[in-house]
Coordinates of C-alpha atoms (C1' of nucleotides) in Angstrom, one line a residue:
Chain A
X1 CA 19.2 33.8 31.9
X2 CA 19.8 33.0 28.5
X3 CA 17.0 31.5 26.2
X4 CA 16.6 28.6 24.1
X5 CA 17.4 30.7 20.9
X6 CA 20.0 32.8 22.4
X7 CA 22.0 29.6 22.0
X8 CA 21.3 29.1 18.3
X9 CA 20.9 32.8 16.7
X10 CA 18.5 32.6 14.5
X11 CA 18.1 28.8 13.6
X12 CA 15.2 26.3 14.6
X13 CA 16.2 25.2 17.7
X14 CA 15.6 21.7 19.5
X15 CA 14.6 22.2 22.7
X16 CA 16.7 20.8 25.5
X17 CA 14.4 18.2 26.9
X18 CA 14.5 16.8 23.1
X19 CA 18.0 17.1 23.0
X20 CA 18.6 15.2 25.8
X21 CA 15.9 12.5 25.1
X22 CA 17.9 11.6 21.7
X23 CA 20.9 11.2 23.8
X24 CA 19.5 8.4 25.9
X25 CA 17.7 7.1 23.0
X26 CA 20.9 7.2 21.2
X27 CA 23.0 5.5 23.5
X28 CA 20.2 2.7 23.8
X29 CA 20.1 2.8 20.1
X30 CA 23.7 2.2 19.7
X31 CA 23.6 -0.6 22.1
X32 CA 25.8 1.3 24.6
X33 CA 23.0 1.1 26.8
X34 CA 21.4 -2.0 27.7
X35 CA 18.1 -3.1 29.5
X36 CA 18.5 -2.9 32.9
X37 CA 21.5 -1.1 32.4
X38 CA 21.6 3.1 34.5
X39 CA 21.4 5.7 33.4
X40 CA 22.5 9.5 34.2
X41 CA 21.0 10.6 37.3
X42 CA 19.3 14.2 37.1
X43 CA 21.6 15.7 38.9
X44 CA 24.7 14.5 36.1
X45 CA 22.6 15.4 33.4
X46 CA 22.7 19.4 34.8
X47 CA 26.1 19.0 35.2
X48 CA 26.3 17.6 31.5
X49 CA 24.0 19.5 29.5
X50 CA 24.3 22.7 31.8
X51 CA 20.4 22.9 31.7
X52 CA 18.0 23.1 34.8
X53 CA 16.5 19.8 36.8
X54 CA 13.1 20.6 35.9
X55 CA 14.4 20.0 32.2
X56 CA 16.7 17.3 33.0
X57 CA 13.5 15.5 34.6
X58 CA 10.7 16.2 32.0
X59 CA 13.3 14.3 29.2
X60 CA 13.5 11.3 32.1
X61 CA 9.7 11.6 32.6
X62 CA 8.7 11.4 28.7
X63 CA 11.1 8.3 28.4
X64 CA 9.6 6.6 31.2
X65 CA 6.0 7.4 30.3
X66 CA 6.9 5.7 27.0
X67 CA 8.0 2.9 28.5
X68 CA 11.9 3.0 27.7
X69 CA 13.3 3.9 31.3
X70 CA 12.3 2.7 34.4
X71 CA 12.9 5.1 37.6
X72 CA 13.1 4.4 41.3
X73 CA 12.9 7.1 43.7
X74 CA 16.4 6.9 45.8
X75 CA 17.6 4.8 43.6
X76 CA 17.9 6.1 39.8
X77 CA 17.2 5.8 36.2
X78 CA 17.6 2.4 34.1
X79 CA 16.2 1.3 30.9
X80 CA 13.5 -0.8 30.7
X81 CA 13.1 -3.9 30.3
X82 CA 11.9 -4.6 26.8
X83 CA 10.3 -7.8 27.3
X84 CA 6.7 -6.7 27.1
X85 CA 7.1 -4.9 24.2
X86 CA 6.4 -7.7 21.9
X87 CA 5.2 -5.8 18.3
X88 CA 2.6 -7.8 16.5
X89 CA 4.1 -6.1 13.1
X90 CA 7.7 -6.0 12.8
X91 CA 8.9 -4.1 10.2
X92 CA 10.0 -7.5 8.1
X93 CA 10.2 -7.4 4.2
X94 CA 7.4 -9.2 2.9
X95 CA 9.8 -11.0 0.5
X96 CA 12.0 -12.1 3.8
X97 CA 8.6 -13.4 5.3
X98 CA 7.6 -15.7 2.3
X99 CA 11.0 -17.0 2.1
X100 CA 11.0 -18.1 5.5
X101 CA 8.0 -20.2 5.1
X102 CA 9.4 -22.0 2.3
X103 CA 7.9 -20.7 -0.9
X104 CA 9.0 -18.7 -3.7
X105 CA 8.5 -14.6 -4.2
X106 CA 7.6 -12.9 -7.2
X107 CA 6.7 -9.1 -7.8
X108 CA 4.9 -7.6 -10.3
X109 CA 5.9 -3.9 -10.6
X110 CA 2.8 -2.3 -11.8
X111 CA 4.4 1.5 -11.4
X112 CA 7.4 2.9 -10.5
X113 CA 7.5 6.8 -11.1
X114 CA 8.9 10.4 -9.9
X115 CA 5.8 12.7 -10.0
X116 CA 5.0 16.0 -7.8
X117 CA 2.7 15.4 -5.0
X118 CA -0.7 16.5 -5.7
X119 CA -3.9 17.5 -3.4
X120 CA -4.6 14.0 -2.3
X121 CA -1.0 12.5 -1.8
X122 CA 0.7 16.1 -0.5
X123 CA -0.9 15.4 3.2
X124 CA 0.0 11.7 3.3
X125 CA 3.7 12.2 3.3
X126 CA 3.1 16.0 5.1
X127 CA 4.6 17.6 2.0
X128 CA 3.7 21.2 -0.2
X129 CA 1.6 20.3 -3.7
X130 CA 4.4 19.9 -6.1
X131 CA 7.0 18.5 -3.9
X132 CA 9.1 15.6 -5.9
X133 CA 7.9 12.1 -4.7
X134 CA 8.1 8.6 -6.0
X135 CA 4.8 6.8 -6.6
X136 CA 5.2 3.1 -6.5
X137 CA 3.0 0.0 -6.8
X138 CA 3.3 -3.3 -6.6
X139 CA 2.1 -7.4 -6.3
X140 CA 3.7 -9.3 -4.2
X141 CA 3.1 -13.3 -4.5
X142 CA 4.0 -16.0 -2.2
X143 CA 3.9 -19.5 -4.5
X144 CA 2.5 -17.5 -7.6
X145 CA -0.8 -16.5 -5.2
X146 CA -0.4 -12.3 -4.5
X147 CA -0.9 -11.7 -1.0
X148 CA 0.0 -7.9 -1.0
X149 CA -0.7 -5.0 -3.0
X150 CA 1.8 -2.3 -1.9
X151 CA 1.7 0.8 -2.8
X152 CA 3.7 3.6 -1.6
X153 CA 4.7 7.3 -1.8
X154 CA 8.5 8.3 -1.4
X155 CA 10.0 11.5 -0.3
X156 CA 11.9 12.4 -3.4
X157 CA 14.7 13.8 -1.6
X158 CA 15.5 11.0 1.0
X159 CA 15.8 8.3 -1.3
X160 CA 17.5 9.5 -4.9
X161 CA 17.3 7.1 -7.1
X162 CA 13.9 5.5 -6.0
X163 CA 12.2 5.3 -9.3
X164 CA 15.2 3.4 -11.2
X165 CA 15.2 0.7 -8.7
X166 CA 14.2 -3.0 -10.0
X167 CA 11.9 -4.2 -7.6
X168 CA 11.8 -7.5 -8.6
X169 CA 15.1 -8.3 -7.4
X170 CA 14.7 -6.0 -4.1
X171 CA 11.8 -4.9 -2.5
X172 CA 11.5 -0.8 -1.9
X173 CA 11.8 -1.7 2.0
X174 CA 15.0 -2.8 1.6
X175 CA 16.0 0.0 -0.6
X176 CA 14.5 2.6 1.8
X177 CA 16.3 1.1 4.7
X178 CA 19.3 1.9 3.1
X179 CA 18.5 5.3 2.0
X180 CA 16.8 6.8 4.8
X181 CA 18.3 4.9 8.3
X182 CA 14.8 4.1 10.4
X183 CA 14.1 6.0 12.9
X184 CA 10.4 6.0 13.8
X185 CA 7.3 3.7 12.3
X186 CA 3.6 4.2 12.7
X187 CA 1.2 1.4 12.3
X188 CA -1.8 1.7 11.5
X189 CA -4.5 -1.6 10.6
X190 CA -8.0 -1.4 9.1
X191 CA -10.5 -3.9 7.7
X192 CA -11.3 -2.6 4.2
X193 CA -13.4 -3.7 1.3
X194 CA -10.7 -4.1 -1.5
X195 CA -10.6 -0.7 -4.3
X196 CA -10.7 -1.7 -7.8
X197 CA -6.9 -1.6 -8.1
X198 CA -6.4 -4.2 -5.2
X199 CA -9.5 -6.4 -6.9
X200 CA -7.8 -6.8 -10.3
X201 CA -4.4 -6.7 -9.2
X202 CA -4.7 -9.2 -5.8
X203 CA -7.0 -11.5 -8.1
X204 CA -10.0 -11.2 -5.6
X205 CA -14.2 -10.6 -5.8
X206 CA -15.4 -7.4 -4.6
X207 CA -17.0 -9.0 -1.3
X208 CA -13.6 -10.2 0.1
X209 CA -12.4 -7.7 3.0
X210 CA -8.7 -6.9 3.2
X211 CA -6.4 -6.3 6.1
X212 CA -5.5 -2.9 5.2
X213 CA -1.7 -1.7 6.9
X214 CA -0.8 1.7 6.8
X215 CA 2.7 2.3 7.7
X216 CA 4.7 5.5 8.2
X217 CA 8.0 5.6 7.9
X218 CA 10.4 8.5 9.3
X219 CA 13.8 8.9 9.2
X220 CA 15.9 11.8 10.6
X221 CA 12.8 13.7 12.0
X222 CA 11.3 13.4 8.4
X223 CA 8.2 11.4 7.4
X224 CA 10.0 9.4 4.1
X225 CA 7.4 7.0 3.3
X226 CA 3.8 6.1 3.2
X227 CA 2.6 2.9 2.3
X228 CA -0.7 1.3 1.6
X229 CA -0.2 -2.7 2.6
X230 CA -3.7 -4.8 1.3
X231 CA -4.2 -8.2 2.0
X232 CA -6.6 -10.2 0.6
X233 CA -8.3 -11.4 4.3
X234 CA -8.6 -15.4 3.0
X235 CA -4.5 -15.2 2.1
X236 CA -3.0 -13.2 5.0
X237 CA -3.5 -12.5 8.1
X238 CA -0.9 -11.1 11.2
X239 CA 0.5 -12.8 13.8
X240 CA 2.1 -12.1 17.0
X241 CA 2.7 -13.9 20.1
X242 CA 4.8 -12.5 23.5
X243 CA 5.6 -13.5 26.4
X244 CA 5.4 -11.7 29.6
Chain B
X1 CA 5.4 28.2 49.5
X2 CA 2.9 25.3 51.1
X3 CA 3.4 21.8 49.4
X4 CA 1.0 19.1 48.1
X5 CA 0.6 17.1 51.3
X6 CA 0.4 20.2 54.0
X7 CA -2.8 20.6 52.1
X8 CA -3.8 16.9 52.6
X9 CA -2.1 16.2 56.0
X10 CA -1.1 12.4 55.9
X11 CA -3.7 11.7 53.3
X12 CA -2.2 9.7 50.1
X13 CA -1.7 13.0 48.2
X14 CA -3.4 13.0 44.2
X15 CA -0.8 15.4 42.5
X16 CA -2.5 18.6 41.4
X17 CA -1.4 17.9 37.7
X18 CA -3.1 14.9 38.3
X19 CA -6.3 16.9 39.1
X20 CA -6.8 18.7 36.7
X21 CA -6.6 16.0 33.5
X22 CA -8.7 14.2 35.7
X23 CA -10.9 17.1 35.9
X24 CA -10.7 18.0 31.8
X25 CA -11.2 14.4 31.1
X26 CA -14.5 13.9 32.9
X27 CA -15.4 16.9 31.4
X28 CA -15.2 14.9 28.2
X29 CA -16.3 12.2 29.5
X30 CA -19.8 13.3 30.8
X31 CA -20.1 14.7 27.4
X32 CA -19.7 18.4 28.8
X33 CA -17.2 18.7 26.2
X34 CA -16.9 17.5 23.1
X35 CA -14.8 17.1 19.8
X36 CA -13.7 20.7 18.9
X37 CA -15.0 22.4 22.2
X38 CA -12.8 24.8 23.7
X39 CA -11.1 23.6 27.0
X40 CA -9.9 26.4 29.7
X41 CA -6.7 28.3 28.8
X42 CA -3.6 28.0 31.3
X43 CA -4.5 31.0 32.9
X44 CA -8.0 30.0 33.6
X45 CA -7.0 27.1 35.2
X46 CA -4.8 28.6 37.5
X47 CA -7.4 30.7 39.1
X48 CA -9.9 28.0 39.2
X49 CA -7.3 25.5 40.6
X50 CA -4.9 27.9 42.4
X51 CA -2.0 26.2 40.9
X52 CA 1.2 27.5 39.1
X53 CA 1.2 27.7 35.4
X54 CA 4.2 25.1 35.1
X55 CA 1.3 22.4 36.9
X56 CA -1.3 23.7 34.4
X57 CA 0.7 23.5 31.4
X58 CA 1.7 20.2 32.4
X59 CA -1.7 18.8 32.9
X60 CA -2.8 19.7 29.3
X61 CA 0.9 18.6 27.9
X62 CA 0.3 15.4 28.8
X63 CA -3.4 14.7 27.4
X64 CA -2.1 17.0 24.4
X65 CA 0.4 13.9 24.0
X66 CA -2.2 10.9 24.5
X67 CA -4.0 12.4 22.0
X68 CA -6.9 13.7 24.1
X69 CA -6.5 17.8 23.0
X70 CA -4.7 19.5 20.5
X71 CA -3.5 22.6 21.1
X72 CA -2.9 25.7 18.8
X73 CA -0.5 28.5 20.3
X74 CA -2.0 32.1 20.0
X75 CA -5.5 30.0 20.2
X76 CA -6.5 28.1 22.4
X77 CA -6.7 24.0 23.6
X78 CA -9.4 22.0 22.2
X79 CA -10.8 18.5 22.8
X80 CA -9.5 16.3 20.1
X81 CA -11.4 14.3 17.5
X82 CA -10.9 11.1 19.0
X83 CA -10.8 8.2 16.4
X84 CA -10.9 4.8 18.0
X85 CA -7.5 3.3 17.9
X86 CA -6.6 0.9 19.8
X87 CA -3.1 -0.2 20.4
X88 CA -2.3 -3.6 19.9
X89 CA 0.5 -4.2 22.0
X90 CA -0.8 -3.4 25.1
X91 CA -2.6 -6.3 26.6
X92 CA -5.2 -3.3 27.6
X93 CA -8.8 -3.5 29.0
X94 CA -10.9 -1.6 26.5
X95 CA -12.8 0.6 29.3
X96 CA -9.4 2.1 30.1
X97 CA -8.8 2.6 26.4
X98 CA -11.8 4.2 26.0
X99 CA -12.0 6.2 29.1
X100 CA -7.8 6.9 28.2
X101 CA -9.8 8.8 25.3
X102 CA -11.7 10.6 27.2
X103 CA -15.3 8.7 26.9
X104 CA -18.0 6.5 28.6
X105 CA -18.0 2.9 28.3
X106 CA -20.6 0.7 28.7
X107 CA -20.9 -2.9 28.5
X108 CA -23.8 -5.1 27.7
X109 CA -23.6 -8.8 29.2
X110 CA -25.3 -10.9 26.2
X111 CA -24.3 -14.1 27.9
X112 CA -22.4 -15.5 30.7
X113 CA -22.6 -18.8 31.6
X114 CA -20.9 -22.1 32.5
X115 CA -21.4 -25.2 30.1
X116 CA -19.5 -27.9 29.1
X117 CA -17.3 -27.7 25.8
X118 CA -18.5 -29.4 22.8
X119 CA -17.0 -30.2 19.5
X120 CA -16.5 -26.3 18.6
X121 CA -15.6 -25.1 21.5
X122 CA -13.4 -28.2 22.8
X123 CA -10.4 -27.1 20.2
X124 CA -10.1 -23.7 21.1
X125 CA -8.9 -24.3 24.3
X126 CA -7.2 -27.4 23.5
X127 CA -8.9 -29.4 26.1
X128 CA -11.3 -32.8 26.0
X129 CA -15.0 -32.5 24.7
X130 CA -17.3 -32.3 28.5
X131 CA -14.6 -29.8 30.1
X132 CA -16.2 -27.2 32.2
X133 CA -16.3 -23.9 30.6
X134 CA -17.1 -20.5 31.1
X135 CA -18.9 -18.8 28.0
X136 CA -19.5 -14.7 27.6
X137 CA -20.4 -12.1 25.1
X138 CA -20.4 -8.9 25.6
X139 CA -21.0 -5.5 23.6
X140 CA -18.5 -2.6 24.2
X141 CA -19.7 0.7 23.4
X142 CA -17.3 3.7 23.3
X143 CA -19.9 6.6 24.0
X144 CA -23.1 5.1 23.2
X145 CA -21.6 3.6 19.9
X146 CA -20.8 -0.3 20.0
X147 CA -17.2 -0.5 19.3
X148 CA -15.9 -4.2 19.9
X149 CA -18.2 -7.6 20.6
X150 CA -16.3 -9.9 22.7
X151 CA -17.0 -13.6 22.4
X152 CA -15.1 -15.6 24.9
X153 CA -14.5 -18.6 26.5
X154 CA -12.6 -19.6 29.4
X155 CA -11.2 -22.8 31.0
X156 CA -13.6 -23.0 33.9
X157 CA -10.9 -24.5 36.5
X158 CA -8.9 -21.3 35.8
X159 CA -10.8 -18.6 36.9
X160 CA -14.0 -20.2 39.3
X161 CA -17.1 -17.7 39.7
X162 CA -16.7 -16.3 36.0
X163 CA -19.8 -16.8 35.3
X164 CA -21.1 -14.4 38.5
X165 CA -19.0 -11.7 37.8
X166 CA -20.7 -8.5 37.3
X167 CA -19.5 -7.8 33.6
X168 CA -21.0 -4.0 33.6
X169 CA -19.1 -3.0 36.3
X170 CA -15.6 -4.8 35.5
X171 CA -14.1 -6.4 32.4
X172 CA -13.5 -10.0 31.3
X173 CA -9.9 -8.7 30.8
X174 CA -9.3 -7.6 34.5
X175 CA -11.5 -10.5 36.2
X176 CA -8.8 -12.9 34.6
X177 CA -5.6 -11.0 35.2
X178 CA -6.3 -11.1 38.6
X179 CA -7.6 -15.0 38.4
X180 CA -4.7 -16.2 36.3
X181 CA -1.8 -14.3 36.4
X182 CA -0.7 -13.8 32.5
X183 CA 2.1 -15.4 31.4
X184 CA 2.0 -15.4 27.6
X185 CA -0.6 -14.2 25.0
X186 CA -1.1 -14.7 21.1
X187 CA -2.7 -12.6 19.0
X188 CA -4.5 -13.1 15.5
X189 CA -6.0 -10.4 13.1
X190 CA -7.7 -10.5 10.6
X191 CA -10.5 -8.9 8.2
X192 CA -14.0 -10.4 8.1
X193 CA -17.5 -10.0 7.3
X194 CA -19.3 -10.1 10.3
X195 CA -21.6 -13.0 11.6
X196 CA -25.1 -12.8 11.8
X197 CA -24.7 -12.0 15.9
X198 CA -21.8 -9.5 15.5
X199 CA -24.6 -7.4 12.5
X200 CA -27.1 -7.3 15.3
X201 CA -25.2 -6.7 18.4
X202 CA -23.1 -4.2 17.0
X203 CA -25.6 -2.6 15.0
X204 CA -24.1 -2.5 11.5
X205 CA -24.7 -3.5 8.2
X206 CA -23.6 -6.7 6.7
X207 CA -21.5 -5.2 4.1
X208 CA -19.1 -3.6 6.3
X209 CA -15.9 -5.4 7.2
X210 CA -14.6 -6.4 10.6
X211 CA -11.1 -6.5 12.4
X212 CA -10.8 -10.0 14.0
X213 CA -8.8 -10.2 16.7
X214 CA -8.2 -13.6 18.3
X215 CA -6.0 -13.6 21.7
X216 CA -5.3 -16.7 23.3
X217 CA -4.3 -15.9 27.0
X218 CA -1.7 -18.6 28.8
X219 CA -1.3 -18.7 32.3
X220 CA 0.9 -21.6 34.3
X221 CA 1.4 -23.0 30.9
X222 CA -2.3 -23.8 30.3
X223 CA -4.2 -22.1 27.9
X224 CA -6.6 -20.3 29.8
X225 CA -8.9 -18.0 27.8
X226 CA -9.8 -18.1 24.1
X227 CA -11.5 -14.7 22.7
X228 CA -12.8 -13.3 19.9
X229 CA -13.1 -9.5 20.0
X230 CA -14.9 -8.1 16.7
X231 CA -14.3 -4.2 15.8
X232 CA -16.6 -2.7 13.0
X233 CA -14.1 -1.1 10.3
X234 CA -15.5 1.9 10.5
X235 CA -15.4 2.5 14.1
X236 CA -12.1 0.7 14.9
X237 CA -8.0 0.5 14.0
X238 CA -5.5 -0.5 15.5
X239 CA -2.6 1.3 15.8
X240 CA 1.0 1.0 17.1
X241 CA 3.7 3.3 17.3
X242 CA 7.6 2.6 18.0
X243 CA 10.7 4.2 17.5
X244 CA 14.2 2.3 16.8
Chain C
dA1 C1' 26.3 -9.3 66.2
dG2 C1' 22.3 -7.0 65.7
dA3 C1' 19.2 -3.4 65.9
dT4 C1' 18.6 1.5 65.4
dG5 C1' 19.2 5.9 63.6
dC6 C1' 21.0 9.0 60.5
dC7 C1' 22.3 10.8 56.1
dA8 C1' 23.3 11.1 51.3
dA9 C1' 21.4 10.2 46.8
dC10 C1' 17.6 10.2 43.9
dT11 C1' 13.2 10.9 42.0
dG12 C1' 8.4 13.4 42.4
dT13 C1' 6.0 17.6 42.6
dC14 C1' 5.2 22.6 42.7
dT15 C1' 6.0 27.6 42.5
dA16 C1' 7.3 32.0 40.6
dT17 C1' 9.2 34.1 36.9
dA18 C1' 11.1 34.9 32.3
dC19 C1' 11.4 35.1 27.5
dA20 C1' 9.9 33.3 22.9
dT21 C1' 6.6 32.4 19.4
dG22 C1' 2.1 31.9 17.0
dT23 C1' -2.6 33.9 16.1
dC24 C1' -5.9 37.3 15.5
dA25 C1' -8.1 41.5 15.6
dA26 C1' -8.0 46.4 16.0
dT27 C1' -5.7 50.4 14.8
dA28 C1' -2.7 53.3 12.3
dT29 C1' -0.5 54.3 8.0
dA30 C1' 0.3 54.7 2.9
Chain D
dT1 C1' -9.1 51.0 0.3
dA2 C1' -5.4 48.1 1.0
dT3 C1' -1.5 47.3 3.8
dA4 C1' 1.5 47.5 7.9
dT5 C1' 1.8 47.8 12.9
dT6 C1' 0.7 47.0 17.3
dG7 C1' -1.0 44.6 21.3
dA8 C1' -3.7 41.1 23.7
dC9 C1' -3.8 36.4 24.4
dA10 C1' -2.4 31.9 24.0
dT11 C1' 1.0 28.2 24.2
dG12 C1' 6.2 26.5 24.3
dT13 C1' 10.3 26.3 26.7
dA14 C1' 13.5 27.1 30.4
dT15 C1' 15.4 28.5 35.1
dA16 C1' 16.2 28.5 40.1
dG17 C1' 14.7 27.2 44.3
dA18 C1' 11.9 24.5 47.5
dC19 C1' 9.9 20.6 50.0
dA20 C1' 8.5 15.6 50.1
dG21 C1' 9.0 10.6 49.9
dT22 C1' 12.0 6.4 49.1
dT23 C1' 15.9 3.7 49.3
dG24 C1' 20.3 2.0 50.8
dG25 C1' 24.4 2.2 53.2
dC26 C1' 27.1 3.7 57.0
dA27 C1' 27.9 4.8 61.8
dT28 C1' 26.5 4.2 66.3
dC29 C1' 24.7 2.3 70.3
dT30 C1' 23.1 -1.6 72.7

DNA sequence: AGATGCCAACTGTCTATACATGTCAATATA
DNA sequence: TATATTGACATGTATAGACAGTTGGCATCT
């Protein structure tokens, strides 16, 4: 039988679970596929994709271990319900968020640059030393008080034009969003004692701790962006609330 | 080719890919094997389980994706380094987070008592002063380490006997799903030195931040539990991960 | 009409086998 | 000596076939 990269000659193939995967995801993506709504049995899938059942199933499997299907033995495949999947940080623009309470947003752009990636930044954004990147940094200030210190490294070639952007009129969220369609976002959230950037820059004394938010941005199977969110802990703090 | 259950007869049959991650993760568990150890190769395990190499491969697949090995073709599978994250989201009882990872948990039951709630205590549960309350603390530790102090308090006509629960043995989290059914929760983070108690109980020094996470539980529209789970920096993140 | 039994559809698990790819060390070659 | 080559070992993916358990509808019998 043939292989995987009899199919594709010498190119990087996807495997077939993977490509099936991103057509459910797609479909659910695109809205074609609501909650509650069936999906392709296994046995349609074969037929579709003219691949096996144990490969048909594993795609089905992984999508219902990560919660987006729901299966039912003699009965099929549907996608999930998505009520419980309440995120306590939604990828909102900080300048969206202060608006909606009310008050006025300023940024201070502190840098905005091309550069080549060097030892320390390279593994952040999973990139070679010297690959082009955009190094930016910013204050962001709800009611003239800064509440954020962002900064953030750029994959130079998913987002052209990066460093030439005036972030005080957009934020480099919005930008990106554009740029590089979202696909994928990694959270991760630390309590930190503020560096010496964020204690100058965010107005604060060395013993305040910080909400620290990393978040990971990929787009088309590429990690774009990496950003350092810091939060002075007596001016920010997250919320989320869901119900079940 | 005999299947699972003519091994078991009629017995409620534990699938053999279930086995053996049961089998690797108490491994990790009872310390046998730690960070960087070198787990059994797919063929090893198929002579010491007797299973096919599809079942094998499956069973370390799946703790390769929850993080609990990494694997290396051409080398070998390994127990992960295991960094404490903890995902947000999930409203998820912190043994089965830690013992997802592969670990021992162990609680310590600093209190647990009924009293009546007083000017402090009275707001956070939004009921009168002289209200019958429950009133824990407990340490969590993730392998010997403390990882999360848990303050809480609990409306005592919600969830009667609290206060006789066996907290080493079961959580705070699961007594209360099971007492009061959960209908909505809301979450709080923040960064914070730690108190005086949280220094001692979680052994750490009182320069090192704190995540503070607040989660007010609801259940038949009454707020029903109000808790306070404190997570040294250095020892704790959260994470989340989601894709569009 | 109602209970019963049967069957098709569907998912869950497992085996045996195959080929592909990555890593490393030993061996052969220039 | 330095550099290719080879082969053992390990994981990654995929196939084809098998049996088991669950569910729901349809036909049949009472």
């Amino acid at each position: 039988m043939a292989s995987v990269n009899d199919r594709y000659g010498h190119a990087a193939p996807e495997p077939l679970y993977a490509a099936i995967k991103k057509y459910v995801l797609d479909g659910i993506a695109r809205g074609d596929r609501r909650p509650g709504d069936r999906i392709e049995s296994e046995a349609e899938l074969i037929k579709k994709f003219g691949v096996s059942r144990m490969t048909a199933h594993r795609a089905l499997r992984e999508l219902q271990n990560s919660g987006v299907l729901t299966r039912l033995p003699g009965v099929g495949t549907f996608v999930a319900d998505p009520s419980a999947k309440g995120h306590i940080i939604e990828i909102r623009n900080i300048a969206d968020e202060i608006r909606a309470r009310g008050h006025q947003h300023a940024s201070l752009v502190v840098k905005n640059v091309a550069e080549k990636a060097n030892r320390k930044t390279a593994p952040l954004l999973g990139v070679a030393v010297g690959t082009p990147i955009f190094h930016s940094m910013i204050v962001h200030s709800e009611a003239g008080v800064p509440i954020q210190l962002e900064e953030r490294f750029v994959l130079g070639s998913a987002a052209p034009g990066y460093d030439e952007v005036d972030f005080t009129r957009t934020t480099p969220n919005e930008f990106l969003t554009r740029a590089a369609p979202l696909e994928r976002v990694d959270h991760i959230v630390r309590a930190v004692m503020p560096s010496t950037d964020a204690m100058e820059l965010l107005k604060i004394k060395a013993d305040e701790p910080c909400l620290l938010l990393i978040r990971q941005t990929w787009s088309q199977s590429r990690l774009v962006s990496y950003a350092r969110l810091t939060h002075p802990s007596s001016r920010y703090e997250f919320e989320d609330s869901f119900t079940v």
